[in-house]
PDB file of C-alpha atoms in Angstrom:
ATOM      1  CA  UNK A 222      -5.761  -7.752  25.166  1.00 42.00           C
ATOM      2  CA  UNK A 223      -8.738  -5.860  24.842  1.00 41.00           C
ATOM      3  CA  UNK A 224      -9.296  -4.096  21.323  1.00 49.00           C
ATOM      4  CA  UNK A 225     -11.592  -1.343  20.373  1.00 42.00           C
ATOM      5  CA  UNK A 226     -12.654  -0.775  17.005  1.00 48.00           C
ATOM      6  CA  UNK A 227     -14.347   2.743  15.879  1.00 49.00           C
ATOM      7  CA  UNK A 228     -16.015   3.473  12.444  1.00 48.00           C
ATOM      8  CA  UNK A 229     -16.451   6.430  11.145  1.00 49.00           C
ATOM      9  CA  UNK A 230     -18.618   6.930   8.011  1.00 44.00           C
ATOM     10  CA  UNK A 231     -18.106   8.629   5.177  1.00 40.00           C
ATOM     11  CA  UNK A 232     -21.560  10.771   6.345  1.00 33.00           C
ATOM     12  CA  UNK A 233     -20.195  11.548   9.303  1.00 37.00           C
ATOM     13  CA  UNK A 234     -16.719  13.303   7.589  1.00 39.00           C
ATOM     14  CA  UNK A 235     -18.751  16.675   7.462  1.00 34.00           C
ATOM     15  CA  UNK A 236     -15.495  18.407   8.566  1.00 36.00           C
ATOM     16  CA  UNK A 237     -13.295  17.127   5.415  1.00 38.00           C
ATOM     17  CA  UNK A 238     -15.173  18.072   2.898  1.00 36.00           C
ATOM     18  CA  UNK A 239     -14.962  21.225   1.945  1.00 35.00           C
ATOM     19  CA  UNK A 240     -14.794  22.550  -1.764  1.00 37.00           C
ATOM     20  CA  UNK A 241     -11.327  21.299  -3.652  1.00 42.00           C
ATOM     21  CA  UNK A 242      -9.189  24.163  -4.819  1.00 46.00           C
ATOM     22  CA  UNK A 243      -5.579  23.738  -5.729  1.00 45.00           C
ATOM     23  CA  UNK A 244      -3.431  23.368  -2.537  1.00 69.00           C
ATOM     24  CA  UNK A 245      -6.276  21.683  -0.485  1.00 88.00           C
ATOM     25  CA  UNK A 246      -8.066  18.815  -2.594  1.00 93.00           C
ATOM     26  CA  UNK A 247      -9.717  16.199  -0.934  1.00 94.00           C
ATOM     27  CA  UNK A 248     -12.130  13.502  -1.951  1.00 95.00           C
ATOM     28  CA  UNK A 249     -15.763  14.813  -1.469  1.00 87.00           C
ATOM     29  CA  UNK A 250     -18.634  12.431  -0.425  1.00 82.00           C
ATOM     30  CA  UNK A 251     -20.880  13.602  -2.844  1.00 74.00           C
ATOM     31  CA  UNK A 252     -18.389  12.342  -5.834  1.00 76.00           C
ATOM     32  CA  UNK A 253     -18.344   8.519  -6.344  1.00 84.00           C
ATOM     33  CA  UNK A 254     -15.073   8.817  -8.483  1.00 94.00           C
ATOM     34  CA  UNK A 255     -12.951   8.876  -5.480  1.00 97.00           C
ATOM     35  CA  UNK A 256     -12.486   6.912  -1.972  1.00 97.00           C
ATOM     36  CA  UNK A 257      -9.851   7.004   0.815  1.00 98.00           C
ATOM     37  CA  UNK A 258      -9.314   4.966   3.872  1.00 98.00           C
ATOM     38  CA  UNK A 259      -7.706   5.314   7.014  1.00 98.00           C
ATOM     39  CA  UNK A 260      -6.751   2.618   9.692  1.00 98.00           C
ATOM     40  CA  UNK A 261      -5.321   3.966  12.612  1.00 97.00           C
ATOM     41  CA  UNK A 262      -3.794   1.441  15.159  1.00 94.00           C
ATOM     42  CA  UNK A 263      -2.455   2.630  18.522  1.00 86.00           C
ATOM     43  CA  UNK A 264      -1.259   0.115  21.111  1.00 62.00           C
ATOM     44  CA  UNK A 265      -1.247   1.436  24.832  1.00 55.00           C
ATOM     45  CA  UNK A 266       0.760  -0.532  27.741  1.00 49.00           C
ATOM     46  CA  UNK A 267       0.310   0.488  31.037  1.00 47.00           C
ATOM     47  CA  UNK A 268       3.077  -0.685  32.778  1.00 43.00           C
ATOM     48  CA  UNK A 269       2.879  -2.591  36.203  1.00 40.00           C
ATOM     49  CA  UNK A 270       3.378  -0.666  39.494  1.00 36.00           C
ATOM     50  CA  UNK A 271       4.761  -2.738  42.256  1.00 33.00           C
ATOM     51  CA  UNK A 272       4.087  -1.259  45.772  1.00 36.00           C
ATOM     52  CA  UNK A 273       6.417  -2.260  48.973  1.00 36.00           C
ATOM     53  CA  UNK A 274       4.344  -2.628  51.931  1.00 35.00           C
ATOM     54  CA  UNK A 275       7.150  -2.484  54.682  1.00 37.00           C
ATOM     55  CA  UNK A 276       4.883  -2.919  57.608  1.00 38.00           C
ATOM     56  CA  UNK A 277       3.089  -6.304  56.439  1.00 35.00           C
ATOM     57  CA  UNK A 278       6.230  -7.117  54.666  1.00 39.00           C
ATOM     58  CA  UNK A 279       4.032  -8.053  51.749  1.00 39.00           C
ATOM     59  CA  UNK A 280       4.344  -7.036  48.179  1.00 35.00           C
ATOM     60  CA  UNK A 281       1.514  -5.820  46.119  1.00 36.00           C
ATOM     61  CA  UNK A 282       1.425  -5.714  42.173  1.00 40.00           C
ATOM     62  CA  UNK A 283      -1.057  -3.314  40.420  1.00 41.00           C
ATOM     63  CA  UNK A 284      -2.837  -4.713  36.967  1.00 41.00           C
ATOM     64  CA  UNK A 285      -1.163  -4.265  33.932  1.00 48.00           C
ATOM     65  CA  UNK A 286      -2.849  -4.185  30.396  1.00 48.00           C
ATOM     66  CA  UNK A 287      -2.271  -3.781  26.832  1.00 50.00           C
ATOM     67  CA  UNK A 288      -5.034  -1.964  25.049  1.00 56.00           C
ATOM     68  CA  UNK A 289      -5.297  -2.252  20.999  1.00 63.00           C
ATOM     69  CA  UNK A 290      -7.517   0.550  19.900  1.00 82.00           C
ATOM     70  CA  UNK A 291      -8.362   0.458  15.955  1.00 90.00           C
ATOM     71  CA  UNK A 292      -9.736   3.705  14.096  1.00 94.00           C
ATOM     72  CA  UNK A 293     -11.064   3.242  10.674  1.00 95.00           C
ATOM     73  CA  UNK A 294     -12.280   5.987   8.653  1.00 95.00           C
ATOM     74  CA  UNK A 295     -13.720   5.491   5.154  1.00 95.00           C
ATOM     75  CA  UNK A 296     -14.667   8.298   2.218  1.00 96.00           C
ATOM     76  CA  UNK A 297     -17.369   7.162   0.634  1.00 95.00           C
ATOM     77  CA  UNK A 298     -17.930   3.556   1.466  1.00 95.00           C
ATOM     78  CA  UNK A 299     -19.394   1.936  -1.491  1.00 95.00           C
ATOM     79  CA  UNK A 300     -16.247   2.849  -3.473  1.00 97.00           C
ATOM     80  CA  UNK A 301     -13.885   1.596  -1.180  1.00 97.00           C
ATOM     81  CA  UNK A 302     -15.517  -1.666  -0.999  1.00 97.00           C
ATOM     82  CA  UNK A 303     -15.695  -1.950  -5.203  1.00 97.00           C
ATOM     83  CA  UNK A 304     -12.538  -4.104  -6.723  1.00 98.00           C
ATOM     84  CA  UNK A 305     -10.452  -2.289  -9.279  1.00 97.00           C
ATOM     85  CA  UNK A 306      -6.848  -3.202 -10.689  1.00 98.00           C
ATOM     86  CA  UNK A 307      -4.032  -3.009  -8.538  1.00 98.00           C
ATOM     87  CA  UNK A 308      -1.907  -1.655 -11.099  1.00 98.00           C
ATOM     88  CA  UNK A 309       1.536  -0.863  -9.846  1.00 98.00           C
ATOM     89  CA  UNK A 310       0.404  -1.083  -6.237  1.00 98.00           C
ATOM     90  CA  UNK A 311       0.960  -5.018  -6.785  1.00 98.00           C
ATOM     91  CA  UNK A 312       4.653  -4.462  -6.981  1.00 98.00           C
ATOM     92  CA  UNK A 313       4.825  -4.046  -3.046  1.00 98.00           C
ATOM     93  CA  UNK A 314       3.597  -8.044  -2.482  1.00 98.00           C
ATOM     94  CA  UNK A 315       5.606  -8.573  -5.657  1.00 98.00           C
ATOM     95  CA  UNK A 316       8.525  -7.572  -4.254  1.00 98.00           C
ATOM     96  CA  UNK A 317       7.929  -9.161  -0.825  1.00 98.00           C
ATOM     97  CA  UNK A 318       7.250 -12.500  -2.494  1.00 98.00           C
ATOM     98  CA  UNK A 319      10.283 -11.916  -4.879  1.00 98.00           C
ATOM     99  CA  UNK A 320      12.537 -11.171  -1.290  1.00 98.00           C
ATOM    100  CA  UNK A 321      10.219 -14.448   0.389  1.00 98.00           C
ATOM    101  CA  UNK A 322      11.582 -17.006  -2.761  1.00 98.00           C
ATOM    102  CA  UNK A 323      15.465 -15.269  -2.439  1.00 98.00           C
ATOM    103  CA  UNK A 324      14.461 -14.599  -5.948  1.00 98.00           C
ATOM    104  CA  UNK A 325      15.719 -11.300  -4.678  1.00 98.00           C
ATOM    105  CA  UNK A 326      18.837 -11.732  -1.980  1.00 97.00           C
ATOM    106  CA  UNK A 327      18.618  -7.601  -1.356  1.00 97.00           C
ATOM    107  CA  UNK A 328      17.400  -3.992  -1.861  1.00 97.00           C
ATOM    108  CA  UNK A 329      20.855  -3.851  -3.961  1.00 96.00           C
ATOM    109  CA  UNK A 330      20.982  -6.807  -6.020  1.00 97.00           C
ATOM    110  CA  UNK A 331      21.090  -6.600  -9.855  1.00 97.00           C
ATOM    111  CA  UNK A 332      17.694  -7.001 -11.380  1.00 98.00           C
ATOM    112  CA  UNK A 333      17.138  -7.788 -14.688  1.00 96.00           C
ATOM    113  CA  UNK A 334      14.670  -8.172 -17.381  1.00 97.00           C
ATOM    114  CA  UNK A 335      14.378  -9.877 -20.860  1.00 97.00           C
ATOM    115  CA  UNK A 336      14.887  -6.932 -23.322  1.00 96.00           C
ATOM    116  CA  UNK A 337      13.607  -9.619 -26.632  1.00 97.00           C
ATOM    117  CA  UNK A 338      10.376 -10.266 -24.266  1.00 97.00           C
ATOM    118  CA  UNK A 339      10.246  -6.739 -22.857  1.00 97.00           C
ATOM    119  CA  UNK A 340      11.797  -4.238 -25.978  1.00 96.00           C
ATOM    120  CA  UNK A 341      11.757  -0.965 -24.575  1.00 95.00           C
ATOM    121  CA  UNK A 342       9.373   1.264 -26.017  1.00 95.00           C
ATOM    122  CA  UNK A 343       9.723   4.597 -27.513  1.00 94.00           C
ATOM    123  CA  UNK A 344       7.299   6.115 -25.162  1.00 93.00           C
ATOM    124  CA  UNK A 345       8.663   4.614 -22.053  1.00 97.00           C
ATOM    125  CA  UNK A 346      10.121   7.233 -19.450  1.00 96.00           C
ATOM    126  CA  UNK A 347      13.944   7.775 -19.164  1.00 96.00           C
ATOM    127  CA  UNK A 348      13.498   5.947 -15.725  1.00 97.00           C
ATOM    128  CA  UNK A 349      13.098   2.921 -17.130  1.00 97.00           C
ATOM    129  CA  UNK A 350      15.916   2.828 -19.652  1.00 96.00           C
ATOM    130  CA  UNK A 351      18.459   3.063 -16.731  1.00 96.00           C
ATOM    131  CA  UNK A 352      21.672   0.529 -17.671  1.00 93.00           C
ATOM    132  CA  UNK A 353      21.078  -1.434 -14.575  1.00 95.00           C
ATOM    133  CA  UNK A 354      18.191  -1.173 -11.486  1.00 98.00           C
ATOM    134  CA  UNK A 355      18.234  -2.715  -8.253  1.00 98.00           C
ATOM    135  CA  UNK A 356      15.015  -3.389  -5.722  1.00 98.00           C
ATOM    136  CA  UNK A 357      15.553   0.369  -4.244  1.00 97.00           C
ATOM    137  CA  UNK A 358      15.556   1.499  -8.237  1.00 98.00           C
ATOM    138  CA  UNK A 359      12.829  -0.428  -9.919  1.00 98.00           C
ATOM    139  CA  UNK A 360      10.653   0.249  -7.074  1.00 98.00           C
ATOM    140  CA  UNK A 361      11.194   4.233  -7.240  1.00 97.00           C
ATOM    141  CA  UNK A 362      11.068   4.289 -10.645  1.00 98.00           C
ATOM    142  CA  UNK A 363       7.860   1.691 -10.982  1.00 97.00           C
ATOM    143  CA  UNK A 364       9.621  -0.052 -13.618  1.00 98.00           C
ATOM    144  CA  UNK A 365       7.147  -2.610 -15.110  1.00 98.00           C
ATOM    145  CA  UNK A 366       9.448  -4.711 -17.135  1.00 98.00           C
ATOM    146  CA  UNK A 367      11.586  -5.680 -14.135  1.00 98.00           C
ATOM    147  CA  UNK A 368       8.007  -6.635 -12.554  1.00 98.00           C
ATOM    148  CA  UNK A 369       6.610  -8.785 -14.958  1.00 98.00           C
ATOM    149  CA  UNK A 370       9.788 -10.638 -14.953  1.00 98.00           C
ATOM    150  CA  UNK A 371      10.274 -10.898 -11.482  1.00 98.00           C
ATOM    151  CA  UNK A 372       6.818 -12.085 -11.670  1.00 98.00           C
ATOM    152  CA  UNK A 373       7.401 -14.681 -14.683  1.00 98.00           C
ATOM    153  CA  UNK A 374      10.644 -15.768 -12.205  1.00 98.00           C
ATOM    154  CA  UNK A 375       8.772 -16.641  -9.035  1.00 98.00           C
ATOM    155  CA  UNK A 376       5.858 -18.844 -11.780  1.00 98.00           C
ATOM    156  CA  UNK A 377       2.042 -19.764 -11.706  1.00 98.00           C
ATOM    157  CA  UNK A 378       1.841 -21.805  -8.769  1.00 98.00           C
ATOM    158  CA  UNK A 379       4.031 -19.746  -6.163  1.00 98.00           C
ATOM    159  CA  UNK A 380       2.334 -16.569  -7.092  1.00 98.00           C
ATOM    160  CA  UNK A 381      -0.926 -18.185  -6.652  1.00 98.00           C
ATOM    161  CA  UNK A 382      -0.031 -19.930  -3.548  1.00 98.00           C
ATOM    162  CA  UNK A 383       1.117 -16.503  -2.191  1.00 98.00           C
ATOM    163  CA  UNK A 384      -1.628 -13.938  -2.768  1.00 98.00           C
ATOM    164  CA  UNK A 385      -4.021 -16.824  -1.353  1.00 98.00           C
ATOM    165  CA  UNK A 386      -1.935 -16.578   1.729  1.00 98.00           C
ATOM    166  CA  UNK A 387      -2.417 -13.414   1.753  1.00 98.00           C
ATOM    167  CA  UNK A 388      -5.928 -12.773   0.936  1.00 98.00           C
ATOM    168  CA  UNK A 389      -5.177 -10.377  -1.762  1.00 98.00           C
ATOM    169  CA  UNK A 390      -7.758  -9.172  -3.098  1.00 98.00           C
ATOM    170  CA  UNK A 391      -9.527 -11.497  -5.692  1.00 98.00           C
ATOM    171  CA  UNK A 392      -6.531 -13.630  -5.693  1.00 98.00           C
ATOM    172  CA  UNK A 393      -7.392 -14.091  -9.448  1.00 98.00           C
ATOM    173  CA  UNK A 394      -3.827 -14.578 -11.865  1.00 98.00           C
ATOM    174  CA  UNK A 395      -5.911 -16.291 -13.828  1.00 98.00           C
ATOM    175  CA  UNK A 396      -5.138 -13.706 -17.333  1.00 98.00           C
ATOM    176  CA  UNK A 397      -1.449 -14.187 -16.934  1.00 98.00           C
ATOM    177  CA  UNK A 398       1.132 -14.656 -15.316  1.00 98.00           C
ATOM    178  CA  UNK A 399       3.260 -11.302 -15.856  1.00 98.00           C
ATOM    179  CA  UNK A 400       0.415  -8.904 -16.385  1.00 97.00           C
ATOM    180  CA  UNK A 401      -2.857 -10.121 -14.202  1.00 98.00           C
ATOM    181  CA  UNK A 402      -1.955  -6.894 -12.039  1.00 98.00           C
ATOM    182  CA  UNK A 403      -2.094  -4.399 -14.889  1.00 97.00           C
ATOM    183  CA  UNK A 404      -5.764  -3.963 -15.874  1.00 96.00           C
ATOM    184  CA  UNK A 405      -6.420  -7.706 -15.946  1.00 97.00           C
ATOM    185  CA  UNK A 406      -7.955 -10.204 -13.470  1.00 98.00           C
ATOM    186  CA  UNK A 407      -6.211  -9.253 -10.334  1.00 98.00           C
ATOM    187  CA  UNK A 408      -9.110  -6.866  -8.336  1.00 98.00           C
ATOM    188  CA  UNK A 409      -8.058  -5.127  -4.879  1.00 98.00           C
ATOM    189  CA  UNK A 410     -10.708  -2.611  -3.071  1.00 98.00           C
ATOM    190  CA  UNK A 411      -9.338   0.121  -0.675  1.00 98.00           C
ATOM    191  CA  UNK A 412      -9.940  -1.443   1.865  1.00 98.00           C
ATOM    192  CA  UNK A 413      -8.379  -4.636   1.031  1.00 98.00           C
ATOM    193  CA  UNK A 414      -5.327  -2.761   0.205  1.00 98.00           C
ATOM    194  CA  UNK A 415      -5.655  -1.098   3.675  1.00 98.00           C
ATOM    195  CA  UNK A 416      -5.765  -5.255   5.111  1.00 98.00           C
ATOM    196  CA  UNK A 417      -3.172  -6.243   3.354  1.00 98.00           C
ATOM    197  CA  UNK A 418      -0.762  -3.383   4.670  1.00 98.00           C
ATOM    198  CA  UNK A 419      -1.094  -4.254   8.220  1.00 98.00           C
ATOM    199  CA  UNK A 420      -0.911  -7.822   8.142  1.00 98.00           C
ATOM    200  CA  UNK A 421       2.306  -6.924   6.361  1.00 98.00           C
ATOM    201  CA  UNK A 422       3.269  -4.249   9.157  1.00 98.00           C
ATOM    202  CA  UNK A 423       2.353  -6.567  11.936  1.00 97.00           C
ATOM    203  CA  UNK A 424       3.926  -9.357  10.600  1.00 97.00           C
ATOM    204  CA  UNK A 425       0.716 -11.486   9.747  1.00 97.00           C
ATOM    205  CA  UNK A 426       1.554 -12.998   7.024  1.00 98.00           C
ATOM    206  CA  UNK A 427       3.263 -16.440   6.028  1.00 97.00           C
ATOM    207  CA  UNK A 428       7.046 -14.947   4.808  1.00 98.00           C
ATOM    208  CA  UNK A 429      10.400 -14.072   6.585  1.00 98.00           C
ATOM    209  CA  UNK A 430      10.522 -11.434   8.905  1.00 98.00           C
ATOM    210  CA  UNK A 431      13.422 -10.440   7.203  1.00 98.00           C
ATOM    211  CA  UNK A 432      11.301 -10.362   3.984  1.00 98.00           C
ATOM    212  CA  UNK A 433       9.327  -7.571   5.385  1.00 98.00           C
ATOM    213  CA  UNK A 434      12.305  -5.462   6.940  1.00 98.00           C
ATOM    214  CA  UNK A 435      14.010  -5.359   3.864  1.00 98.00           C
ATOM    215  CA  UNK A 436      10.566  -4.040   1.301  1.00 98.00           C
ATOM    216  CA  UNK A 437       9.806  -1.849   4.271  1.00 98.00           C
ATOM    217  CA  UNK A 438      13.008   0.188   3.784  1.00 98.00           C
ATOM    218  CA  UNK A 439      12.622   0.378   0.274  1.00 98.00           C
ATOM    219  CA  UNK A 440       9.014   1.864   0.486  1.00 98.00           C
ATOM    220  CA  UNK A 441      10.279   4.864   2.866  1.00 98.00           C
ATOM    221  CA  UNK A 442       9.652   7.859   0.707  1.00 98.00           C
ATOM    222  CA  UNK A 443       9.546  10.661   3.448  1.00 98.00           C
ATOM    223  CA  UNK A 444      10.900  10.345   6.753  1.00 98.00           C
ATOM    224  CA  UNK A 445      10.617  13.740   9.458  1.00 98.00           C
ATOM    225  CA  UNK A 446      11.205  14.281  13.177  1.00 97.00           C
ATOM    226  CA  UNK A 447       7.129  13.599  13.307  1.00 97.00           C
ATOM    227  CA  UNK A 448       6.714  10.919  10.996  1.00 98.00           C
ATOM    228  CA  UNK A 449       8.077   8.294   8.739  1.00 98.00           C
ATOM    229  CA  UNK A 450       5.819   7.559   5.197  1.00 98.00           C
ATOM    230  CA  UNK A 451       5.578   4.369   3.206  1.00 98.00           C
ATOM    231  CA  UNK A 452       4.144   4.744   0.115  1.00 98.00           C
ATOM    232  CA  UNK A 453       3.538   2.982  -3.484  1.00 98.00           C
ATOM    233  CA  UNK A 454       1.595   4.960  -6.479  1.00 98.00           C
ATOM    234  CA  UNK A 455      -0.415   2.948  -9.235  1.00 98.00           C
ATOM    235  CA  UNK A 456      -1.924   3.597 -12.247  1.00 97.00           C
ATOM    236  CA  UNK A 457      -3.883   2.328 -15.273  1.00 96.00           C
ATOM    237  CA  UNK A 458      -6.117   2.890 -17.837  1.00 95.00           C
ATOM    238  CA  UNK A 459      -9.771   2.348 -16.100  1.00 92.00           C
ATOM    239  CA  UNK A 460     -11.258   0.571 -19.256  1.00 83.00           C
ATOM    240  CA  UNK A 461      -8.426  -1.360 -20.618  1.00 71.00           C
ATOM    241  CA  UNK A 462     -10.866  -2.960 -23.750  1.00 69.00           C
ATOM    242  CA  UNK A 463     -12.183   0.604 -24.322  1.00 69.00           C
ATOM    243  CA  UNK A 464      -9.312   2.645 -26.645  1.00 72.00           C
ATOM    244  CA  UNK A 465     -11.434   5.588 -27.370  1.00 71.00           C
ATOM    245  CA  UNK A 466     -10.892   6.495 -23.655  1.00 81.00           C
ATOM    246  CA  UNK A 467      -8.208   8.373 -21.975  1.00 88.00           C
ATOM    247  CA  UNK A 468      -9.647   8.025 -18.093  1.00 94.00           C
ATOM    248  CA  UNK A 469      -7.247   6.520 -15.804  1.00 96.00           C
ATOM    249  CA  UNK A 470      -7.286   5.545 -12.197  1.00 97.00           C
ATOM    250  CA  UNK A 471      -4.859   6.202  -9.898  1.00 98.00           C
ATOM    251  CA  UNK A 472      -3.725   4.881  -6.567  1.00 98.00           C
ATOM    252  CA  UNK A 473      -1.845   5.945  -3.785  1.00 98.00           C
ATOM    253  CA  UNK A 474      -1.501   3.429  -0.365  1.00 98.00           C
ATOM    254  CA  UNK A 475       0.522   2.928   2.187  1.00 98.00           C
ATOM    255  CA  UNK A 476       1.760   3.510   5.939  1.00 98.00           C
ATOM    256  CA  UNK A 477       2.747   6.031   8.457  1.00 98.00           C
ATOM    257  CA  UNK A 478       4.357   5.751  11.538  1.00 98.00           C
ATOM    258  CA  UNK A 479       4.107   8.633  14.308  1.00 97.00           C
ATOM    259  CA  UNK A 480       4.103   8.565  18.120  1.00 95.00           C
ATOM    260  CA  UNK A 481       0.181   8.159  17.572  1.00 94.00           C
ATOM    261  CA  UNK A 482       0.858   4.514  16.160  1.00 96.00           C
ATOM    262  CA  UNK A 483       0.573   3.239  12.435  1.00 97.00           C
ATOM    263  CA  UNK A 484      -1.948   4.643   9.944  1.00 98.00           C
ATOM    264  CA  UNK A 485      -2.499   2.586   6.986  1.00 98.00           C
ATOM    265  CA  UNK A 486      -3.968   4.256   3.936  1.00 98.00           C
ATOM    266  CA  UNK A 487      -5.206   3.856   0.533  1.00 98.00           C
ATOM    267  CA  UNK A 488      -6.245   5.855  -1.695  1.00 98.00           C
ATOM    268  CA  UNK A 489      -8.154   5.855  -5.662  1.00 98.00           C
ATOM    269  CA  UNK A 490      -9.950   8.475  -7.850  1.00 97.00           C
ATOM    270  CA  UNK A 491     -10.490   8.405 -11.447  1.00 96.00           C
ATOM    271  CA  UNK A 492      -9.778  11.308 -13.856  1.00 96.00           C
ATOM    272  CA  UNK A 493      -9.881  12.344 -18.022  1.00 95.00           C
ATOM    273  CA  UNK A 494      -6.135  11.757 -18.399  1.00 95.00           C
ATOM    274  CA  UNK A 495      -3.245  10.602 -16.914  1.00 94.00           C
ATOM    275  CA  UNK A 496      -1.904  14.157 -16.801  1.00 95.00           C
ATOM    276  CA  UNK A 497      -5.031  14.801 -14.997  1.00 95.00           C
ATOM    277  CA  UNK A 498      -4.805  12.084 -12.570  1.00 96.00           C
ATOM    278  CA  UNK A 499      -1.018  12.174 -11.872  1.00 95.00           C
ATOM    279  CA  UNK A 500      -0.852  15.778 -10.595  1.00 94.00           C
ATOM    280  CA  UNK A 501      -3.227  14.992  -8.158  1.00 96.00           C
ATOM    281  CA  UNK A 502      -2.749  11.731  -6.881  1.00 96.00           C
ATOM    282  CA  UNK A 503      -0.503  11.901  -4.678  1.00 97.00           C
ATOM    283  CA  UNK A 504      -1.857  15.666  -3.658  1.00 97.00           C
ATOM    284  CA  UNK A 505      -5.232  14.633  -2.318  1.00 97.00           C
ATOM    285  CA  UNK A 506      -4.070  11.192   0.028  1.00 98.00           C
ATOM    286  CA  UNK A 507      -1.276  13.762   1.600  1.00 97.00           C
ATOM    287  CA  UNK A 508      -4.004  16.491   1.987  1.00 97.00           C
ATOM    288  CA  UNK A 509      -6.338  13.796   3.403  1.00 97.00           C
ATOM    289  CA  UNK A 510      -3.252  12.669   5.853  1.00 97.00           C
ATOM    290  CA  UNK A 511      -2.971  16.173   6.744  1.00 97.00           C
ATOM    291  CA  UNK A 512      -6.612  16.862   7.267  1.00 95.00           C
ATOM    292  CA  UNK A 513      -6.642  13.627   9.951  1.00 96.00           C
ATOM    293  CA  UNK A 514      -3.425  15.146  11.685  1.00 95.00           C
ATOM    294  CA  UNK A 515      -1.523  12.087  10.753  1.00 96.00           C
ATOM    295  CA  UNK A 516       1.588  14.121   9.334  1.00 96.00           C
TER     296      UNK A 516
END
């Protein structure tokens, strides 16, 4: 197998960025406030031609090979190298490591949380006050309380034991067991989110293949004739200690699959508010998908 790798800068990205305006955002290199990363993976198999030669009555087979070619493109590189929460983005291993225990049978079991732990909350969204939720449900919906007792379910040492296997990020749960994901010890770069994707994808990782099937399905948010997307949003406050401030970070990562191959994404920014920062999140990765041809 022979596997090419090609980098491409955030200098070199000249052609995708151009000045934001409403319908065609993008994260500019010259802000440090942003970053979004691309993996592109395309497997080529040339198949093997077997040619009769009647005369010598011999048979001749032509080389076959399977080529692995790897794009990675990265908007502004420092950024998507620096750690930040995971936020709601955790709930994809969460999920596959609730599925991996049987915690979680499948997409439509019952899931529940503890209402005395967890009292719902005046400003919570009608989404999560539904009378029951389900993997499909709490996933769509982000529903935190279901998380952080899925997460109190699976315990200390099989959480730990699992984002070690798979190199998530800092692989720090150190600040609690159903919240070191929401502005607490847990810290994930872009690009580790990026990783972590395609190990999951390719089946790299220590769980049951079923296990990934069944969260895959779940995360489908957009499927065309071109192109099937897999996506998870996230969000948090950036300074969680700091309650005079209202900026937020927001996250966007995922997968698409085309007849290119599989393009693994992920995508932060920062912004003033959450209103701010949740009309465009989602906005500038799909513009940036766009901009790379990917959908």
């Amino acid at each position: 197998m022979k596997k090419i790798i090609s980098i491409v800068s955030a200098l070199a990205l000249s052609s995708l960025t151009y000045q934001a305006s409403a319908s065609n955002e993008l994260c500019l290199v010259s802000n440090n406030d942003c970053t979004f990363v691309l993996l592109s993976t395309k497997v080529s198999v040339k198949v093997s031609q077997i040619v009769s030669e009647q005369e010598s009555d011999k048979v001749t087979q032509g080389a076959s090979f399977i080529e692995e070619s790897e794009k990675l493109l990265l908007v502004n590189k420092a950024r998507a190298r620096q750690r930040f929460s995971p936020f709601s983005t955790f709930k994809v291993p969460n999920s596959l490591i609730g599925l991996d225990t049987q915690i979680i049978a499948d997409a439509k079991q019952a899931l529940t949380f503890d209402k005395e732990k967890y009292p719902v909350q005046k400003w919570w969204p009608s989404v999560w006050k539904l009378a029951e939720y389900n993997l499909n449900s709490a996933l769509k919906f982000s529903m935190v309380a279901i998380y952080r007792q899925l997460a109190t379910d699976i315990g200390q040492q099989k959480m730990q034991s699992y984002v070690d296997n798979f190199a998530y990020g800092n692989q720090d749960i150190s600040s609690g067991i159903d919240n070191f994901w929401l502005g607490g010890s847990m810290k994930i770069s872009a690009i580790e989110q990026v990783q972590f994707l395609q190990r999951m994808h390719q089946h790299q990782l220590a769980v049951k293949p079923q296990s990934i099937e069944i969260l895959t399905e779940v995360m489908l948010v957009d499927s065309t004739a071109d192109y099937k997307l897999y996506a998870k949003t996230g969000a948090g406050k950036v300074t969680a200690t700091d309650k005079s401030s209202k900026a937020m970070l927001g996250w966007y990562i995922g997968f698409v699959e085309n007849s290119a191959g599989v393009h693994y994404f992920a995508f932060n920014f920062t912004r003033a508010s959450y209103a701010k920062m949740k009309a465009a999140r989602i906005k500038i990765a799909m513009n940036h998908l766009k901009k790379a041809g990917i959908i």
